[in-house]
Tab-separated table of C-alpha atoms in Angstrom:
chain	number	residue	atom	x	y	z
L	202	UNK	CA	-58.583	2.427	-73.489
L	203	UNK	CA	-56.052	0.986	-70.638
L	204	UNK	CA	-57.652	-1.366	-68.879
L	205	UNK	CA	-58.770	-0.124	-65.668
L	206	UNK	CA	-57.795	-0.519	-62.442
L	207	UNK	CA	-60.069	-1.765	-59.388
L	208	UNK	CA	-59.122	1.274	-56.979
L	209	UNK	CA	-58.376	0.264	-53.100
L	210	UNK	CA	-60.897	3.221	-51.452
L	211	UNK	CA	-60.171	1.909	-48.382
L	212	UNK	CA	-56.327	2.300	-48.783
L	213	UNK	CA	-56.536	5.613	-50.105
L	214	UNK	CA	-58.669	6.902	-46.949
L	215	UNK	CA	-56.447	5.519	-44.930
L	216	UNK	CA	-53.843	7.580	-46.394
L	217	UNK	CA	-56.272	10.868	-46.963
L	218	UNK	CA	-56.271	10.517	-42.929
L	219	UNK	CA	-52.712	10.049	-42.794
L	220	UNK	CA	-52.365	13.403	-44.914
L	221	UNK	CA	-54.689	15.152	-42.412
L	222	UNK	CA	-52.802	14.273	-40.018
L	223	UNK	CA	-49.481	15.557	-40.745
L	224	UNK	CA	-51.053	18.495	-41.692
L	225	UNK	CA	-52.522	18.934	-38.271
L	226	UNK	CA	-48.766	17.786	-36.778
L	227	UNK	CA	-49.916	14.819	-35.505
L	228	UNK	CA	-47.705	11.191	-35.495
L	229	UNK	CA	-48.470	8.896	-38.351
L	230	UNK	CA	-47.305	5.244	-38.515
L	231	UNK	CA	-46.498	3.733	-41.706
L	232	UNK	CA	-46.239	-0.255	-41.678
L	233	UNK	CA	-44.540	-2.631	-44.010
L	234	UNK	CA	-43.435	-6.236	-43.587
L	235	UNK	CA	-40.680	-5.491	-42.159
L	236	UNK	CA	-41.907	-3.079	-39.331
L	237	UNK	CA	-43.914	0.165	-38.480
L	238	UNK	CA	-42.256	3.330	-39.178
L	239	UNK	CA	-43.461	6.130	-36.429
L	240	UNK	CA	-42.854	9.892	-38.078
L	241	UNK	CA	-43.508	13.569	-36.566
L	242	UNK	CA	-43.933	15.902	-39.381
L	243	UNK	CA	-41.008	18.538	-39.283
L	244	UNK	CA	-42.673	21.500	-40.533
L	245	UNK	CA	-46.003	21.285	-38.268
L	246	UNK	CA	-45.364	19.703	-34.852
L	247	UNK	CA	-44.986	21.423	-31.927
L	248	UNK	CA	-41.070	20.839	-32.211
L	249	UNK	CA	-40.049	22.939	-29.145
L	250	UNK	CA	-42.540	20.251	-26.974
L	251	UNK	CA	-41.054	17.450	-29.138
L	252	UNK	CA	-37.774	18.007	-28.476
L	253	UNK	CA	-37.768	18.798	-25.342
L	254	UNK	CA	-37.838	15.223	-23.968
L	255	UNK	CA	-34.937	14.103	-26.950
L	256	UNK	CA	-31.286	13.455	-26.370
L	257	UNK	CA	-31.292	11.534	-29.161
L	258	UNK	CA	-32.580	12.366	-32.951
L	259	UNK	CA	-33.239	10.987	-35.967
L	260	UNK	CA	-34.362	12.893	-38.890
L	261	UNK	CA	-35.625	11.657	-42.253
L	262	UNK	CA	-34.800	13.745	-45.361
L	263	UNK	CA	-35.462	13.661	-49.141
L	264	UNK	CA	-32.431	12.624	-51.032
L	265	UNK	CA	-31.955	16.029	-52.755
L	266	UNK	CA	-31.592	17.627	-49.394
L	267	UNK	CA	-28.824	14.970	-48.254
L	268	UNK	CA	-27.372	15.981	-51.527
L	269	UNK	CA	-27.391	19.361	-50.647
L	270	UNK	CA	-25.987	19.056	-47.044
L	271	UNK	CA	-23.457	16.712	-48.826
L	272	UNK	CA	-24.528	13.784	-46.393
L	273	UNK	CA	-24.161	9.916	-48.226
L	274	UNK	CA	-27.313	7.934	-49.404
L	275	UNK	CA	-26.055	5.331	-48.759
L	276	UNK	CA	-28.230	3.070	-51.119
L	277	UNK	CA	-27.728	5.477	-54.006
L	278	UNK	CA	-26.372	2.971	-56.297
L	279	UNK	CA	-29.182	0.934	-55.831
L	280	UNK	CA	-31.892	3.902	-55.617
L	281	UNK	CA	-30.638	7.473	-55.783
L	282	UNK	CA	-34.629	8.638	-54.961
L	283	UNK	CA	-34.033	6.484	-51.533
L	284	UNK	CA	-34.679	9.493	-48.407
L	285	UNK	CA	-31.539	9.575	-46.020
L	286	UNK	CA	-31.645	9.419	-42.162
L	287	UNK	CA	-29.621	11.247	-39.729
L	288	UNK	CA	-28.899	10.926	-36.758
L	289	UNK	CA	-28.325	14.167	-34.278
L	290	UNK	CA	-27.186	14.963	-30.618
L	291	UNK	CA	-29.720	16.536	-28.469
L	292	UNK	CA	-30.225	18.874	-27.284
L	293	UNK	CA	-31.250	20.719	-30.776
L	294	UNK	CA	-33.748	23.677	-31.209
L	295	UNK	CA	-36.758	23.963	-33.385
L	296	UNK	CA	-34.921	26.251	-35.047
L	297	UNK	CA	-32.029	23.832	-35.805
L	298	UNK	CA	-34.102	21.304	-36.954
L	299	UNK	CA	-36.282	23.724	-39.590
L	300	UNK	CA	-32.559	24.889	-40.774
L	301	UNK	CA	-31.879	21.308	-41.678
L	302	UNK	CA	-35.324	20.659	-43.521
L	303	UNK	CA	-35.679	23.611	-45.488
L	304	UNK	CA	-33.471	25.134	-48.362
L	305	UNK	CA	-34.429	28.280	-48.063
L	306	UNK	CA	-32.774	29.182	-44.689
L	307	UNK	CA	-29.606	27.559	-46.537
L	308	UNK	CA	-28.414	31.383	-46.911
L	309	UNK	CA	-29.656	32.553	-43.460
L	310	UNK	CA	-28.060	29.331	-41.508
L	311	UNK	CA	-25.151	28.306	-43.703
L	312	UNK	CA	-23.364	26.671	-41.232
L	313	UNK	CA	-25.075	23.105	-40.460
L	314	UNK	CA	-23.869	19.948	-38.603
L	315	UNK	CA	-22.347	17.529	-37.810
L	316	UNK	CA	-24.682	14.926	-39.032
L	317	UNK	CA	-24.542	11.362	-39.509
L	318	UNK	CA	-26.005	9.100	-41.822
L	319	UNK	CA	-27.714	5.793	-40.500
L	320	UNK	CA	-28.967	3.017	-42.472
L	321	UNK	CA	-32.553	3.453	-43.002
L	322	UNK	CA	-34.898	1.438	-40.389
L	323	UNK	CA	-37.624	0.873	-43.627
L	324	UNK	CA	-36.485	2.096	-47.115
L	325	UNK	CA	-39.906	1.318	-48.656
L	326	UNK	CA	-41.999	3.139	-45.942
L	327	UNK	CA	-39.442	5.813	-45.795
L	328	UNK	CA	-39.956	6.571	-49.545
L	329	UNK	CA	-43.908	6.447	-48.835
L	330	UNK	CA	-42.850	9.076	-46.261
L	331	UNK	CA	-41.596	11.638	-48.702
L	332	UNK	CA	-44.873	10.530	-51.177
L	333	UNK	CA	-46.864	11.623	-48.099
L	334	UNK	CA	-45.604	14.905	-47.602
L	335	UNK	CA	-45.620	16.058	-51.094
L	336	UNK	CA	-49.594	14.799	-51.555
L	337	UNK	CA	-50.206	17.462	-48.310
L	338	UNK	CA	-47.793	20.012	-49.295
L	339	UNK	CA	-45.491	19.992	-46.574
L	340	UNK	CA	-41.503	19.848	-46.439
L	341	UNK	CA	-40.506	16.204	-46.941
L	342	UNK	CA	-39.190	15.606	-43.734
L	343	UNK	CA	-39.936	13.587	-40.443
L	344	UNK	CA	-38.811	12.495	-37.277
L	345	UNK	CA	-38.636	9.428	-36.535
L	346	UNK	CA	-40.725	8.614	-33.148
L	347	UNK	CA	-40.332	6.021	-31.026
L	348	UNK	CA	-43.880	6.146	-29.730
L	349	UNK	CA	-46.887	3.667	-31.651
L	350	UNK	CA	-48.912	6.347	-33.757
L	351	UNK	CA	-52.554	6.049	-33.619
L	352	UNK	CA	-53.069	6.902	-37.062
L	353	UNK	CA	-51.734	4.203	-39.102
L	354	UNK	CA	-51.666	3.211	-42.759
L	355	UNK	CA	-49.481	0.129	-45.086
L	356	UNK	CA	-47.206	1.370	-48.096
L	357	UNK	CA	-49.341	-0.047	-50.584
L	358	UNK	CA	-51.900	2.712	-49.314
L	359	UNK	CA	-49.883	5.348	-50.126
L	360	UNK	CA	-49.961	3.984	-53.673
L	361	UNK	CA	-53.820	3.681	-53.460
L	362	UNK	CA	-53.890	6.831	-53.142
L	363	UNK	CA	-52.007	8.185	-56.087
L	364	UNK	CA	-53.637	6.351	-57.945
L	365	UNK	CA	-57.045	7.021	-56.942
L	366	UNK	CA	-58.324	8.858	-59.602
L	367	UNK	CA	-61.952	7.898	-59.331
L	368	UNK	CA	-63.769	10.792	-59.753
L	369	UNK	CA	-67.941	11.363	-60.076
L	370	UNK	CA	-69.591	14.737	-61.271
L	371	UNK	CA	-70.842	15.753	-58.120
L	372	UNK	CA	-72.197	19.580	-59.500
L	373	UNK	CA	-73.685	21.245	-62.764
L	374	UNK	CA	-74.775	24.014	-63.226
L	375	UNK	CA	-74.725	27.258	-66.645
L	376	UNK	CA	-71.635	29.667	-66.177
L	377	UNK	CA	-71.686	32.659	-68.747
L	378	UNK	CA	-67.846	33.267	-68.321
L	379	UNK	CA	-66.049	36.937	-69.848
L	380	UNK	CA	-65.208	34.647	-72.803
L	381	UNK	CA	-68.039	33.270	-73.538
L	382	UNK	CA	-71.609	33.579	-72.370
L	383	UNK	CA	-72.542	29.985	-73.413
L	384	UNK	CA	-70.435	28.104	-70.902
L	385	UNK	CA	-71.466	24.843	-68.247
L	386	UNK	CA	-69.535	23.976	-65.414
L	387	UNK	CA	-68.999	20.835	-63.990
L	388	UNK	CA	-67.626	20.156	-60.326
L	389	UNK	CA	-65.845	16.868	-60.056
L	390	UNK	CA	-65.100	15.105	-56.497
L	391	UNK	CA	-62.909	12.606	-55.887
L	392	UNK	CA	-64.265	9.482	-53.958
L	393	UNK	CA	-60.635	9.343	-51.698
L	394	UNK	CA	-60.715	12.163	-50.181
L	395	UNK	CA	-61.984	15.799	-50.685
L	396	UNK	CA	-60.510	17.249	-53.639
L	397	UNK	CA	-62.779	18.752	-56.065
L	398	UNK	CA	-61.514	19.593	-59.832
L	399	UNK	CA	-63.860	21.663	-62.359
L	400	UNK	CA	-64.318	21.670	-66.155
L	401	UNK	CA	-66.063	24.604	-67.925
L	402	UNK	CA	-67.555	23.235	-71.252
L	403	UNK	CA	-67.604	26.495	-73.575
L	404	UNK	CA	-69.712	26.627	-76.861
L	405	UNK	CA	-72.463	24.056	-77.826
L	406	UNK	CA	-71.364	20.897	-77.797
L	407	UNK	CA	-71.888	19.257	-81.307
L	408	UNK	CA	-70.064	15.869	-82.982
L	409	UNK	CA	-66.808	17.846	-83.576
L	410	UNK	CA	-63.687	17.294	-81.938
L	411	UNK	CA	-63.160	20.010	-78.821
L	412	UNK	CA	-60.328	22.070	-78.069
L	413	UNK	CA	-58.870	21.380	-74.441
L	414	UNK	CA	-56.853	22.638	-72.190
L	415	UNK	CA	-55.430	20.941	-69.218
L	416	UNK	CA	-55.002	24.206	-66.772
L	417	UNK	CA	-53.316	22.978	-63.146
L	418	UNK	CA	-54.051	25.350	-60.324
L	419	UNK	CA	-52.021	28.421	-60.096
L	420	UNK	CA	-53.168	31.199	-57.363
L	421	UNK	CA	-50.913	34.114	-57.952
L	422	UNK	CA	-51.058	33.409	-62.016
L	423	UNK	CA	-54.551	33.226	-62.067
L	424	UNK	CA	-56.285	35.148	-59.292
L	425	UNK	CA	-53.103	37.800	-58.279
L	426	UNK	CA	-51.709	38.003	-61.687
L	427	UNK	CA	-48.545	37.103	-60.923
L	428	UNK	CA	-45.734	38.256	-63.760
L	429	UNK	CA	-43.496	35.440	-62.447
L	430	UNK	CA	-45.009	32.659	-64.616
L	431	UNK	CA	-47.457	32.714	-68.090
L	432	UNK	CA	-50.300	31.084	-66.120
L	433	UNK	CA	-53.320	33.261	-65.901
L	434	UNK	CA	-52.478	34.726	-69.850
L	435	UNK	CA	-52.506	31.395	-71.488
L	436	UNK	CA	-55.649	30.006	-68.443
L	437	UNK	CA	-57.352	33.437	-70.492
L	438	UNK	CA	-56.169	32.787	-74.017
L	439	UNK	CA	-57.034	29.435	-74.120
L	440	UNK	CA	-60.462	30.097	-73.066
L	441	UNK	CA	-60.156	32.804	-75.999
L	442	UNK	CA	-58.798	30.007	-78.571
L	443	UNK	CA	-62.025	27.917	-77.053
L	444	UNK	CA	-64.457	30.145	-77.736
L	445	UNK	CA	-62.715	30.986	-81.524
L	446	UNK	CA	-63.429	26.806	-82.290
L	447	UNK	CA	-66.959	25.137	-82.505
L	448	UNK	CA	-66.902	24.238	-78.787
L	449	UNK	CA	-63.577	23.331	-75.861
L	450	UNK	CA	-63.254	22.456	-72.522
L	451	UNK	CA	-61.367	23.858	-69.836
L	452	UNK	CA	-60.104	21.142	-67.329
L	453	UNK	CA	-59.079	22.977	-64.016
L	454	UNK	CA	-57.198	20.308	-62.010
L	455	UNK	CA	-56.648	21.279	-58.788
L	456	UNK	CA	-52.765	20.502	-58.347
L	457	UNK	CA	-50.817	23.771	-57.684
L	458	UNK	CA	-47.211	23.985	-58.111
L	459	UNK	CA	-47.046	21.269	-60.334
L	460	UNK	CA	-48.554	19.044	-57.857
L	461	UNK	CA	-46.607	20.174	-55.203
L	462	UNK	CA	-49.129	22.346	-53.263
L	463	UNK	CA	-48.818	26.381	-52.677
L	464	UNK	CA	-46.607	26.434	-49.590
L	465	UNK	CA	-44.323	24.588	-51.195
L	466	UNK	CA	-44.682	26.600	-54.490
L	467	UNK	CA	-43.859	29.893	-52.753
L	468	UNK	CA	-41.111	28.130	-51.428
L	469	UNK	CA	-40.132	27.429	-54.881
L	470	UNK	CA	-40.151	30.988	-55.368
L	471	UNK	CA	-37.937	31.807	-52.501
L	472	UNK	CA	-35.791	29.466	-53.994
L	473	UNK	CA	-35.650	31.464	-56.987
L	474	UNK	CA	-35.225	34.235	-55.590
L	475	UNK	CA	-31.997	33.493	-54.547
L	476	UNK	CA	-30.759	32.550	-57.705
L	477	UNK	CA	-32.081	29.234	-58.966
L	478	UNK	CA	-34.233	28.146	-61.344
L	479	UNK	CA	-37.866	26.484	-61.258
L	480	UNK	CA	-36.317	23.050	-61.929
L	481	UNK	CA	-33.842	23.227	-59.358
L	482	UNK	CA	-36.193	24.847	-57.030
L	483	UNK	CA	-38.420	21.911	-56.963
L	484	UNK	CA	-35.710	19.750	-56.644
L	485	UNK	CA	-33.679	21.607	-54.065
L	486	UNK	CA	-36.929	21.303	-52.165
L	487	UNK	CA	-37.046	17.104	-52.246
L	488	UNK	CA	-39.738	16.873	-55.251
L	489	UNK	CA	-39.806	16.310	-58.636
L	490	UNK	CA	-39.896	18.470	-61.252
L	491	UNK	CA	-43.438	18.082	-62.230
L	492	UNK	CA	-45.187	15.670	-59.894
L	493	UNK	CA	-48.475	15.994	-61.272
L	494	UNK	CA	-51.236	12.941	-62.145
L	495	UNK	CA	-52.756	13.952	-65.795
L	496	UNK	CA	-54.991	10.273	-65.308
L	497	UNK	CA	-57.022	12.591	-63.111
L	498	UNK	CA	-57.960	14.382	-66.613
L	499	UNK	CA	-58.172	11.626	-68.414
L	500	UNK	CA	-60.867	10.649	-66.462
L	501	UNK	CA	-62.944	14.072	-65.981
L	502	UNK	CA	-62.847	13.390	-70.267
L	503	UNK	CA	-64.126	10.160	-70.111
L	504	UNK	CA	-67.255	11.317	-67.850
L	505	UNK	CA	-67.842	13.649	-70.184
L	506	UNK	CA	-68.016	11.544	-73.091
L	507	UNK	CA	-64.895	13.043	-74.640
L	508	UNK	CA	-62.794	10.329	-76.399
L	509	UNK	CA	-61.074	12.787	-78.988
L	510	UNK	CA	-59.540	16.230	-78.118
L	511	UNK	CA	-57.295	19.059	-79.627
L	512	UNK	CA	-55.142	19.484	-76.753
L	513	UNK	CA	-54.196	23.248	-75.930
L	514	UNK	CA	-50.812	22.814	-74.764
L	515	UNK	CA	-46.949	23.558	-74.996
L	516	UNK	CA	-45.933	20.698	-72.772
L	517	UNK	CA	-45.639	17.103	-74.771
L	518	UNK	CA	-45.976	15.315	-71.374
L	519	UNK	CA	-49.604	16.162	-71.680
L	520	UNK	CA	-50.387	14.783	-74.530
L	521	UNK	CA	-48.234	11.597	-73.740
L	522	UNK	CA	-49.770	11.319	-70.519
L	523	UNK	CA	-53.107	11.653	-71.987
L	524	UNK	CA	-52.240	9.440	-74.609
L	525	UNK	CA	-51.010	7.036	-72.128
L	526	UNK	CA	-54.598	6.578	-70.435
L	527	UNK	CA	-56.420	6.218	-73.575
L	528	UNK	CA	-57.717	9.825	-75.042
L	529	UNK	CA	-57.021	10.597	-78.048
L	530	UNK	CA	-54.774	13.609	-78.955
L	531	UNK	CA	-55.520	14.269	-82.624
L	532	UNK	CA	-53.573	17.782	-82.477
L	533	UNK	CA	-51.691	19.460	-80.701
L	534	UNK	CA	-52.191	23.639	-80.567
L	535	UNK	CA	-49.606	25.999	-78.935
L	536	UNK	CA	-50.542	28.501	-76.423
L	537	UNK	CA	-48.620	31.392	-77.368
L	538	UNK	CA	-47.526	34.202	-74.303
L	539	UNK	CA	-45.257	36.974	-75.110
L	540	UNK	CA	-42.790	36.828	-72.499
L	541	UNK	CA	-42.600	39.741	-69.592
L	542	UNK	CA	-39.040	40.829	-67.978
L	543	UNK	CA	-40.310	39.004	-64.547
L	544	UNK	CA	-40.825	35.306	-66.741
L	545	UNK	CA	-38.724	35.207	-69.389
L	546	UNK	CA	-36.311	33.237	-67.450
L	547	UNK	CA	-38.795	30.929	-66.542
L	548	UNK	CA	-40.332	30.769	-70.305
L	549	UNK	CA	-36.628	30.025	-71.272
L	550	UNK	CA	-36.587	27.120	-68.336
L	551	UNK	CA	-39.470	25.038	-69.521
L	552	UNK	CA	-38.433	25.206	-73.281
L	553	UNK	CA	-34.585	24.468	-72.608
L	554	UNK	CA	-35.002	22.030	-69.321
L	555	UNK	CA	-38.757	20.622	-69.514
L	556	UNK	CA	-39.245	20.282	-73.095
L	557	UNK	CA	-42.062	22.857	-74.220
L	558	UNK	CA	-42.283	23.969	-77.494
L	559	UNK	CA	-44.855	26.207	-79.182
């Protein structure tokens, strides 16, 4: 087993209130050693009230954005993921400002500018910035305030907070499920903040090794049935596969759109609507192409008293990631979904661009 880390609950509050915050629109302050960073959220202020005391703006963007609105990073020889700030003449509307954050209005507002690049006032707090927005699902992209923010947090919270994958079992409880009537379900909580995550134990549990699957939150696959990706079929198959062995475990980690939350997911989609695919969505929209935390199952195993698993998967980053935090991955087993005319692109994406194999 790695040897673990003492987590900093206190740092990852602080930024679990910080989150909150920009998802409420309020300022958040971000200090380093250098100097406190004020930022406005772009996507949930009131920008009309914002900007209408401005004549002078600066805007902080992911680096993919820059990229796309061909603006200079500056640093990007040193750090290419470094955000990029710009500077704009006032007066500018909400709307402006939303046209410049997010891609998807690339086709509806084309024409965008003039902007200048500035050096950025804190490169380390800037890139907790974008770390910020993606934990709460929102467009990575601030102003930057000159008023103090009440709500303030250091860099190495933001950290804390990623990496706060302390979990307890907070719930328990029998759960006769379509696929198998002898099924438990446990409700895990994280002590940082409120996110709860939920594994369904199917079968009796005996010494065997179980079959597992790690299943990230997907709404439209799993509840609306979406035909876009092979979610909810292989969420239903593997649960099939589980209940075919001695005994699995379903591990439903609650980190939608490969941890970059459902607005942002349906974003994604947008994005692919107009042409590109789910890797370049992501990245079009600032994140990475698969930002999720598999520690956070890693963990929900070791409460259980799971140190062995067949892992239920297509995606080797699982099972390195698993791997990584000290569960063993004796085999791999495919998850096998006949492709639909609305996903075979997107089938064809993850094997080609991400790496899955069956």
């Amino acid at each position: 087993m790695k040897t673990p880390v003492t987590p900093d609950f206190k740092g990852a509050r602080r930024a679990a209130r910080a989150i909150d915050a920009l998802r409420r629109g309020w300022p958040i302050g971000i200090e380093s050693a250098k100097t406190v960073l004020n930022l406005l959220p772009v996507e949930t202020v009131d920008l009309d009230k914002h900007l209408a005391s401005q004549s002078h703006i600066k805007l902080l963007i992911s680096s993919s954005r820059a990229d796309t609105l061909k603006l200079l990073n500056q640093r990007a020889s040193a750090d290419p993921a470094l955000p990029v700030q710009i500077s704009l003449t006032g007066p500018m509307t909400a709307a402006e400002i939303i046209a410049i954050a997010d891609p998807v209005l690339d086709m509806k507002h084309p024409m965008k500018g003039p902007f200048q690049s500035e050096e950025l006032d804190d490169p380390e707090a800037a890139k907790a910035a974008m770390e910020l927005a993606r934990q709460g699902g929102l467009l990575p992209a601030f102003l930057i305030d000159q008023d103090p923010a009440e709500d303030l947090l250091h860099i190495e919270d933001v950290e804390a907070y990623a990496d706060s994958n302390a979990l307890i079992i907070s719930a328990h409880a029998k759960l006769p499920v379509a696929a198998n009537a002898q099924a438990h379900i446990y409700g895990f909580r994280s002590e940082a903040d409120s996110t709860d995550h939920i594994a369904l134990v199917v079968g009796e549990r005996d010494e065997t090794t179980p079959v597992v699957r790690l299943h990230s939150e997907c709404l439209t696959g799993d509840v609306l049935g979406s035909l876009k990706c092979d979610c909810g079929p292989q969420l239903h198959a593997a649960l099939g596969q589980m209940s075919e062995a001695n005994w699995g475990v379903l591990l439903y980690l609650r980190q939608e759109g490969r941890g970059i939350g459902l607005i942002n997911k349906l974003r994604a989609y947008a994005l692919q609507d107009q042409g590109f695919d789910t890797v370049d969505a992501n990245q079009r929209l600032g994140f990475a192409i698969d930002a999720r935390d598999f520690s956070i199952a890693a963990r929900m195993l070791e409460l259980l008293s799971i140190p062995a698993i067949k892992l239920l998967t297509n995606n080797p980053e699982k099972v390195e990631g698993l791997q990584g935090c000290g569960i063993a991955v004796e085999e791999r087993l495919p998850v096998k979904i006949a492709a639909n005319p609305h996903n075979e692109f997107y089938l064809d994406t993850k094997r080609d661009r991400t790496g899955h194999k069956l």
